[in-house]
CSV table of C-alpha atoms in Angstrom, one decimal:
chain,number,residue,atom,x,y,z
A,1,UNK,CA,42.8,60.6,2.0
A,2,UNK,CA,44.7,61.0,5.1
A,3,UNK,CA,46.9,63.9,4.0
A,4,UNK,CA,44.7,66.7,5.6
A,5,UNK,CA,44.6,65.2,9.0
A,6,UNK,CA,48.2,65.6,10.0
A,7,UNK,CA,48.2,69.2,8.8
A,8,UNK,CA,45.1,70.1,10.9
A,9,UNK,CA,46.6,68.4,14.0
A,10,UNK,CA,49.9,70.1,13.5
A,11,UNK,CA,48.1,73.5,13.3
A,12,UNK,CA,46.1,72.8,16.4
A,13,UNK,CA,49.1,71.8,18.4
A,14,UNK,CA,51.0,74.9,17.3
A,15,UNK,CA,48.2,77.2,18.3
A,16,UNK,CA,47.9,75.5,21.6
A,17,UNK,CA,51.6,75.8,22.3
A,18,UNK,CA,51.5,79.5,21.4
A,19,UNK,CA,48.7,80.2,23.8
A,20,UNK,CA,50.4,78.2,26.5
A,21,UNK,CA,53.6,80.1,26.0
A,22,UNK,CA,51.7,83.4,26.2
A,23,UNK,CA,50.0,82.4,29.4
A,24,UNK,CA,53.4,81.2,30.9
A,25,UNK,CA,54.9,84.5,29.9
A,26,UNK,CA,52.2,86.5,31.6
A,27,UNK,CA,52.5,84.4,34.8
A,28,UNK,CA,56.3,84.8,34.8
A,29,UNK,CA,56.0,88.5,34.2
A,30,UNK,CA,53.5,88.9,37.0
A,31,UNK,CA,55.7,86.8,39.3
A,32,UNK,CA,58.7,89.0,38.5
A,33,UNK,CA,56.7,92.2,39.1
A,34,UNK,CA,55.4,90.9,42.4
A,35,UNK,CA,58.8,89.7,43.5
A,36,UNK,CA,60.4,93.1,42.7
A,37,UNK,CA,57.7,94.9,44.8
A,38,UNK,CA,58.3,92.5,47.7
A,39,UNK,CA,62.0,92.8,47.5
A,40,UNK,CA,61.8,96.6,47.5
A,41,UNK,CA,59.5,96.6,50.5
A,42,UNK,CA,61.6,94.0,52.3
A,43,UNK,CA,64.8,96.0,51.7
A,44,UNK,CA,63.2,99.2,53.0
A,45,UNK,CA,61.9,97.4,56.1
A,46,UNK,CA,65.2,95.7,56.7
A,47,UNK,CA,67.0,99.1,56.4
A,48,UNK,CA,64.7,100.7,58.9
A,49,UNK,CA,65.0,97.8,61.3
A,50,UNK,CA,68.8,98.0,61.1
A,51,UNK,CA,68.8,101.8,61.6
A,52,UNK,CA,66.5,101.4,64.6
A,53,UNK,CA,68.7,98.6,66.1
A,54,UNK,CA,71.7,100.9,65.8
A,55,UNK,CA,69.9,103.9,67.3
A,56,UNK,CA,68.4,102.2,70.4
A,57,UNK,CA,71.7,101.2,72.1
A,58,UNK,CA,73.1,104.7,71.5
A,59,UNK,CA,70.1,106.3,73.1
A,60,UNK,CA,70.1,104.1,76.2
A,61,UNK,CA,73.9,104.1,76.9
A,62,UNK,CA,75.0,106.2,79.9
A,63,UNK,CA,78.7,105.9,80.2
A,64,UNK,CA,80.5,107.4,83.2
A,65,UNK,CA,82.3,110.7,82.4
A,66,UNK,CA,85.5,109.3,83.8
A,67,UNK,CA,85.1,105.7,82.8
A,68,UNK,CA,85.2,104.6,86.4
A,69,UNK,CA,82.8,102.3,88.1
A,70,UNK,CA,81.5,104.9,90.5
A,71,UNK,CA,77.8,104.8,91.4
A,72,UNK,CA,75.5,106.8,89.2
A,73,UNK,CA,73.3,109.5,91.0
A,74,UNK,CA,70.2,107.2,90.8
A,75,UNK,CA,72.1,104.4,92.6
A,76,UNK,CA,73.7,106.5,95.4
A,77,UNK,CA,72.3,106.9,98.9
A,78,UNK,CA,71.8,110.3,100.4
A,79,UNK,CA,75.0,110.1,102.4
A,80,UNK,CA,77.0,109.1,99.3
A,81,UNK,CA,75.5,112.0,97.3
A,82,UNK,CA,76.5,114.4,100.1
A,83,UNK,CA,80.1,113.0,100.2
A,84,UNK,CA,80.4,113.4,96.4
A,85,UNK,CA,79.2,117.0,96.5
A,86,UNK,CA,81.4,117.9,99.4
A,87,UNK,CA,84.6,116.3,98.0
A,88,UNK,CA,84.0,117.6,94.5
A,89,UNK,CA,83.8,121.2,95.9
A,90,UNK,CA,87.0,120.8,97.9
A,91,UNK,CA,90.3,122.1,96.5
A,92,UNK,CA,92.5,122.0,99.6
A,93,UNK,CA,94.0,118.6,100.6
A,94,UNK,CA,94.1,117.3,104.1
A,95,UNK,CA,97.9,117.6,104.2
A,96,UNK,CA,97.7,121.3,103.3
A,97,UNK,CA,94.9,121.8,105.9
A,98,UNK,CA,97.1,120.2,108.6
A,99,UNK,CA,100.1,122.4,107.8
A,100,UNK,CA,97.9,125.5,107.9
A,101,UNK,CA,96.1,124.6,111.1
A,102,UNK,CA,99.3,123.8,113.0
A,103,UNK,CA,100.8,127.1,111.8
A,104,UNK,CA,98.1,128.9,113.8
A,105,UNK,CA,99.3,127.5,117.2
A,106,UNK,CA,103.0,127.9,118.2
A,107,UNK,CA,104.4,124.4,118.7
A,108,UNK,CA,100.9,122.9,118.2
A,109,UNK,CA,100.0,119.4,117.0
A,110,UNK,CA,96.9,118.4,115.2
A,111,UNK,CA,94.6,116.1,117.1
A,112,UNK,CA,91.5,116.3,115.0
A,113,UNK,CA,90.5,117.3,111.5
A,114,UNK,CA,87.2,116.9,109.6
A,115,UNK,CA,85.9,118.1,106.2
A,116,UNK,CA,82.5,119.7,106.7
A,117,UNK,CA,80.0,121.5,104.5
A,118,UNK,CA,79.5,125.2,105.1
A,119,UNK,CA,76.3,124.6,107.0
A,120,UNK,CA,77.8,122.0,109.3
A,121,UNK,CA,80.9,124.1,109.9
A,122,UNK,CA,78.6,127.0,110.9
A,123,UNK,CA,76.5,124.8,113.1
A,124,UNK,CA,79.6,123.3,114.8
A,125,UNK,CA,78.8,123.1,118.5
A,126,UNK,CA,82.4,123.9,119.3
A,127,UNK,CA,82.7,126.7,116.8
A,128,UNK,CA,85.3,129.3,117.9
A,129,UNK,CA,84.2,132.3,119.9
A,130,UNK,CA,85.0,135.8,118.5
A,131,UNK,CA,88.7,136.7,118.5
A,132,UNK,CA,89.8,140.2,119.6
A,133,UNK,CA,91.8,140.5,116.4
A,134,UNK,CA,89.3,138.9,114.1
A,135,UNK,CA,86.8,140.8,112.1
A,136,UNK,CA,83.3,139.2,112.1
A,137,UNK,CA,82.3,137.3,109.0
A,138,UNK,CA,78.7,137.3,107.5
A,139,UNK,CA,77.9,134.3,109.7
A,140,UNK,CA,79.1,136.0,112.9
A,141,UNK,CA,82.3,133.9,113.4
A,142,UNK,CA,85.7,135.5,113.5
A,143,UNK,CA,87.8,135.8,110.3
A,144,UNK,CA,91.4,137.0,110.9
A,145,UNK,CA,92.4,136.6,107.3
A,146,UNK,CA,89.0,137.0,105.5
A,147,UNK,CA,85.6,135.3,105.5
A,148,UNK,CA,84.9,132.0,103.9
A,149,UNK,CA,83.5,131.9,100.4
A,150,UNK,CA,79.7,131.5,100.4
A,151,UNK,CA,78.8,127.8,100.5
A,152,UNK,CA,82.4,126.7,100.5
A,153,UNK,CA,83.3,123.6,102.5
A,154,UNK,CA,85.7,123.9,105.4
A,155,UNK,CA,88.3,121.9,107.1
A,156,UNK,CA,87.6,122.1,110.9
A,157,UNK,CA,90.8,121.4,112.8
A,158,UNK,CA,91.6,121.0,116.5
A,159,UNK,CA,95.2,121.8,117.4
A,160,UNK,CA,96.7,121.2,120.8
A,161,UNK,CA,99.6,123.2,122.3
A,162,UNK,CA,102.3,121.4,124.4
A,163,UNK,CA,100.2,122.1,127.5
A,164,UNK,CA,97.3,120.3,126.1
A,165,UNK,CA,95.3,123.4,125.5
A,166,UNK,CA,93.1,123.0,122.4
A,167,UNK,CA,92.5,125.6,119.6
A,168,UNK,CA,89.8,125.4,117.0
A,169,UNK,CA,90.9,126.4,113.5
A,170,UNK,CA,88.5,126.7,110.5
A,171,UNK,CA,90.0,126.7,107.0
A,172,UNK,CA,88.3,127.5,103.8
A,173,UNK,CA,88.6,124.2,101.8
A,174,UNK,CA,88.6,126.1,98.5
A,175,UNK,CA,91.0,129.0,99.0
A,176,UNK,CA,93.0,127.5,101.9
A,177,UNK,CA,92.6,130.7,104.0
A,178,UNK,CA,92.1,130.6,107.7
A,179,UNK,CA,88.5,131.6,108.4
A,180,UNK,CA,88.8,131.6,112.2
A,181,UNK,CA,91.2,130.5,115.0
A,182,UNK,CA,90.7,130.6,118.7
A,183,UNK,CA,91.2,128.8,121.9
A,184,UNK,CA,88.5,126.4,123.0
A,185,UNK,CA,86.6,127.4,126.1
A,186,UNK,CA,85.6,125.1,129.0
A,187,UNK,CA,88.7,122.9,129.0
A,188,UNK,CA,89.3,121.2,132.3
A,189,UNK,CA,92.8,120.7,133.8
A,190,UNK,CA,92.3,116.9,133.5
A,191,UNK,CA,91.3,117.2,129.8
A,192,UNK,CA,94.4,119.3,129.1
A,193,UNK,CA,96.6,116.8,130.9
A,194,UNK,CA,95.2,113.9,128.9
A,195,UNK,CA,95.6,115.7,125.6
A,196,UNK,CA,99.2,116.7,126.4
A,197,UNK,CA,99.9,113.0,127.2
A,198,UNK,CA,98.4,111.8,123.9
A,199,UNK,CA,100.4,114.1,121.7
A,200,UNK,CA,103.5,112.9,123.5
A,201,UNK,CA,102.6,109.2,123.1
A,202,UNK,CA,101.6,109.5,119.4
A,203,UNK,CA,104.7,108.5,117.4
A,204,UNK,CA,102.8,108.5,114.1
A,205,UNK,CA,101.8,111.8,112.6
A,206,UNK,CA,98.3,112.3,111.2
A,207,UNK,CA,99.9,112.3,107.7
A,208,UNK,CA,101.5,108.9,108.3
A,209,UNK,CA,98.2,107.6,109.7
A,210,UNK,CA,96.4,108.8,106.5
A,211,UNK,CA,98.9,107.1,104.3
A,212,UNK,CA,98.5,103.8,106.2
A,213,UNK,CA,94.8,104.0,105.7
A,214,UNK,CA,94.9,104.9,102.0
A,215,UNK,CA,97.3,102.0,101.5
A,216,UNK,CA,94.5,99.7,102.5
A,217,UNK,CA,91.7,101.7,100.7
A,218,UNK,CA,92.4,104.2,97.9
A,219,UNK,CA,90.3,107.3,98.2
A,220,UNK,CA,90.0,110.8,99.8
A,221,UNK,CA,90.9,111.3,103.5
A,222,UNK,CA,88.0,113.4,105.0
A,223,UNK,CA,88.7,113.0,108.8
A,224,UNK,CA,91.4,112.3,111.3
A,225,UNK,CA,91.0,112.0,115.1
A,226,UNK,CA,93.5,111.1,117.8
A,227,UNK,CA,91.6,109.0,120.3
A,228,UNK,CA,91.7,105.7,122.2
A,229,UNK,CA,89.8,102.6,121.0
A,230,UNK,CA,87.8,100.1,122.9
A,231,UNK,CA,90.9,98.4,124.2
A,232,UNK,CA,92.4,101.6,125.4
A,233,UNK,CA,95.0,101.8,122.5
A,234,UNK,CA,95.8,105.3,121.2
A,235,UNK,CA,94.8,105.3,117.6
A,236,UNK,CA,94.3,107.7,114.7
A,237,UNK,CA,90.7,107.2,113.5
A,238,UNK,CA,90.9,107.9,109.8
A,239,UNK,CA,88.0,108.3,107.4
A,240,UNK,CA,88.6,107.4,103.7
A,241,UNK,CA,85.9,107.9,101.0
A,242,UNK,CA,86.4,105.6,98.0
A,243,UNK,CA,85.4,106.3,94.4
A,244,UNK,CA,82.0,104.8,95.0
A,245,UNK,CA,81.5,107.4,97.7
A,246,UNK,CA,81.4,104.9,100.5
A,247,UNK,CA,83.2,105.8,103.7
A,248,UNK,CA,85.6,103.4,105.5
A,249,UNK,CA,86.9,104.3,109.0
A,250,UNK,CA,90.3,102.9,109.9
A,251,UNK,CA,91.9,102.6,113.4
A,252,UNK,CA,95.6,103.3,112.9
A,253,UNK,CA,97.8,102.5,115.9
A,254,UNK,CA,99.4,105.8,116.9
A,255,UNK,CA,102.6,104.1,118.1
A,256,UNK,CA,103.5,101.9,115.1
A,257,UNK,CA,101.1,102.8,112.2
A,258,UNK,CA,99.5,99.4,111.9
A,259,UNK,CA,95.8,99.0,111.0
A,260,UNK,CA,94.0,97.6,114.1
A,261,UNK,CA,90.4,97.9,112.8
A,262,UNK,CA,88.4,99.0,109.8
A,263,UNK,CA,84.7,99.4,109.1
A,264,UNK,CA,82.8,100.5,106.0
A,265,UNK,CA,79.7,102.6,106.2
A,266,UNK,CA,77.0,100.9,104.1
A,267,UNK,CA,75.1,104.1,103.6
């Protein structure tokens, strides 16, 4: 009388297990489907994020063309920018300019040299007066060997003869040609005597002074001037522009080539 009971219970349990297994299968399937969808979306988002991370640094990098640590245009002062433009446009070195300028005056010695823009060279208060043999250039200044190229910078040199008489020589800093050469006017006898004395006392050439300055600070020589300092010592005042386009002025003792003073322009 108890035989039917175990059979019914067994059937009930089996049916219950089948239903439970079906529900579990549905739940697992749903979980798998959901997981796949999430993985796909996560992978896509991760890929986009990775691509964006790689793109941002490339877009914001601004390496220097030469790899140097020179200041970028946005960081430079107005004076630094002007020096950069002037030096970048110059093809003739200071040594070549000295040789050319001294060649214009028989037995002459350079006492001053400066690299100037075309505008500053034209506005030079002591620009040469017309030479009898020079043909006028477009700006009205003499040009014995041809006029300066439009907008080209110039080396403006002062060369003294043995008597102390000064001559102004303008040299195209791109072609190296002499733009104009003439004797300065208004020189007094005392001025000539002092200049003659200086060129005799100066044992260091301007080239040697420039080398002494660039040994202290690498860069481009843009000016040389034979003058006395505050202590009355005869020196070559030498301007050197470094790769960050700052200018340092050195006082080089004209008798022994030692550096007696240096000062960097902060602008």
